[in-house]
Every structure is written in structure tokens, then in C-alpha cells.
Short mmCIF file of C-alpha atoms in Angstrom, two decimals:
data_model
loop_
_atom_site.label_atom_id
_atom_site.label_comp_id
_atom_site.label_asym_id
_atom_site.label_seq_id
_atom_site.Cartn_x
_atom_site.Cartn_y
_atom_site.Cartn_z
CA ARG Q 1 -47.08 32.42 11.62
CA ALA Q 2 -47.26 30.77 8.25
CA MET Q 3 -43.64 29.57 8.53
CA PHE Q 4 -44.34 27.17 11.38
CA GLY Q 5 -48.09 27.12 11.77
CA SER Q 6 -50.73 25.52 9.69
CA GLY Q 7 -51.80 28.89 8.33
CA GLY Q 8 -53.50 29.02 4.98
CA ARG Q 9 -51.34 29.42 1.91
CA THR Q 10 -52.40 31.13 -1.23
CA ALA Q 11 -52.23 29.32 -4.53
CA GLY Q 12 -49.29 30.24 -6.72
CA THR Q 13 -46.27 28.40 -7.94
CA ALA Q 14 -45.69 24.77 -6.99
CA ALA Q 15 -42.90 25.81 -4.63
CA ALA Q 16 -45.16 28.30 -2.84
CA ALA Q 17 -47.84 25.70 -2.47
CA ALA Q 18 -45.35 23.24 -0.97
CA GLY Q 19 -44.36 25.77 1.67
CA PRO Q 20 -40.94 26.72 3.00
CA SER Q 21 -38.15 24.11 2.91
CA LEU Q 22 -36.53 22.69 6.03
CA LEU Q 23 -33.43 24.76 5.27
CA GLU Q 24 -35.52 27.95 5.13
CA LYS Q 25 -37.23 27.03 8.42
CA GLN Q 26 -33.85 26.37 10.04
CA GLY Q 27 -32.64 29.78 8.83
CA VAL Q 28 -35.69 31.40 10.39
CA VAL Q 29 -35.06 29.59 13.71
CA GLN Q 30 -31.41 30.75 13.72
CA GLY Q 31 -32.50 34.33 12.93
CA LEU Q 32 -35.05 34.31 15.71
CA LYS Q 33 -32.41 32.97 18.10
CA ALA Q 34 -30.12 35.81 17.08
CA PHE Q 35 -32.90 38.31 17.90
CA LEU Q 36 -33.31 36.82 21.37
CA MET Q 37 -29.61 36.71 22.08
CA SER Q 38 -29.20 40.37 21.00
CA SER Q 39 -30.81 41.37 24.32
CA PRO Q 40 -29.54 38.77 26.77
CA TYR Q 41 -30.67 40.50 29.92
CA ASP Q 42 -33.64 42.60 28.84
CA ILE Q 43 -37.18 41.88 27.73
CA ALA Q 44 -37.97 43.92 24.64
CA ALA Q 45 -41.53 44.55 23.43
CA TRP Q 46 -40.96 42.33 20.38
CA MET Q 47 -39.77 39.28 22.37
CA PRO Q 48 -43.16 37.65 23.04
CA ALA Q 49 -43.78 37.32 19.26
CA VAL Q 50 -40.33 35.88 18.67
CA LEU Q 51 -40.72 33.46 21.56
CA MET Q 52 -44.12 32.25 20.34
CA ALA Q 53 -42.66 31.67 16.83
CA LEU Q 54 -39.93 29.52 18.40
CA VAL Q 55 -42.52 27.67 20.51
CA ARG Q 56 -44.41 26.85 17.28
CA ALA Q 57 -41.14 25.72 15.67
CA ALA Q 58 -40.49 23.48 18.67
CA GLY Q 59 -43.95 21.92 18.14
CA SER Q 60 -44.37 18.20 17.49
CA ARG Q 61 -45.42 18.64 13.85
CA GLN Q 62 -42.02 19.98 12.87
CA PRO Q 63 -38.98 17.86 11.82
CA ALA Q 64 -36.78 16.66 14.69
CA GLN Q 65 -33.81 18.91 13.91
CA LEU Q 66 -36.02 21.98 13.76
CA ARG Q 67 -37.69 21.10 17.06
CA THR Q 68 -34.26 20.58 18.65
CA ASP Q 69 -32.85 23.86 17.36
CA ALA Q 70 -35.90 25.84 18.47
CA SER Q 71 -35.97 24.17 21.90
CA LYS Q 72 -32.25 24.90 22.40
CA ALA Q 73 -32.81 28.55 21.49
CA LEU Q 74 -35.67 28.81 24.01
CA ALA Q 75 -33.60 27.07 26.70
CA GLU Q 76 -30.70 29.45 26.11
CA PHE Q 77 -33.08 32.40 26.33
CA LYS Q 78 -34.43 31.15 29.66
CA ARG Q 79 -30.88 30.51 30.97
CA THR Q 80 -29.61 33.98 30.05
CA HIS Q 81 -32.57 35.90 31.42
CA GLU Q 82 -32.65 36.34 35.16
CA GLN Q 83 -35.70 35.51 37.23
CA ASP Q 84 -36.75 39.19 37.32
CA ALA Q 85 -36.72 39.36 33.52
CA LEU Q 86 -38.86 36.21 33.32
CA VAL Q 87 -41.35 37.76 35.72
CA GLU Q 88 -41.57 40.75 33.40
CA LEU Q 89 -42.01 38.43 30.41
CA ARG Q 90 -44.78 36.52 32.16
CA GLU Q 91 -46.65 39.80 32.58
CA MET Q 92 -46.34 40.47 28.81
CA LEU Q 93 -47.62 37.04 27.81
CA GLY Q 94 -51.09 35.58 28.08
CA GLN Q 95 -51.54 32.53 30.28
CA ASP Q 96 -51.71 30.16 27.27
CA GLN Q 97 -48.52 31.65 25.85
CA TRP Q 98 -46.74 31.36 29.17
CA ASP Q 99 -47.87 27.72 29.52
CA SER Q 100 -46.65 26.93 25.98
CA LEU Q 101 -43.25 28.47 26.71
CA GLN Q 102 -42.98 26.57 29.99
CA ALA Q 103 -43.97 23.31 28.33
CA VAL Q 104 -41.13 23.62 25.80
CA THR Q 105 -38.43 24.92 28.19
CA SER Q 106 -39.18 22.84 31.30
CA THR Q 107 -37.23 19.68 31.78
CA ALA Q 108 -39.24 16.51 32.27
CA SER Q 109 -38.98 14.96 35.71
CA TYR Q 110 -39.24 11.31 36.56
CA PHE Q 111 -41.01 12.31 39.78
CA ALA Q 112 -43.52 14.71 38.21
#
């Protein structure tokens, strides 16, 4: 949560106070993507937490490259998981979490 959120940081060294670097955040996004892709057709109990971390990484307060990488990981997850798996995932997530995931993975429509 502290990696992508605005969670409180404890005082320590100057580097710790500055927070994780962009490179560290990108490494975390790639690691989270690897977790998701390790189960391309199943919904594991740990997936909601990983998905929500990627949703936070795709948030507007993150650098553009990080948002893009996280959004692509979420889109790939949605593409590789069949409709039945997404129904199962929806049951595991709260409504706010589901809405957040949909907001990041849904394509914008000119007609919407």
C-alpha cells in the first residue's frame, strides 16, 4: 500500500523519507504482473490484493510510464481470464474495488 498509495512514512534516512524511486515502483509493477500471469486462467485468493495494488499504480498521481505499465498488466489480466473467472473475481471484490478495476481496464467510448 505504501508503494503506490499516500500511506504515511516513518522518519528515517533521507532516502526513506523520499519514498521509493520510479525504478523500484516499476520493478514492483513488473513483479505484480508476473504474479497475475502465473495463473492465467484461475482466480487465486491473493489476486484481489495484487489487482488493487496495480489499480493504485495505474492511478493519476503516478508517473505516466508507471500508469501505462500497470494499465497494460491489468488489461492483459482481463484478456487472459475468461468471463467465468471474472464473475468469480467480482464475487471476491467489494463493489468499490470492482468499479476501480473496471475504470482502469475499460476502454473509453466516444459514444458513452
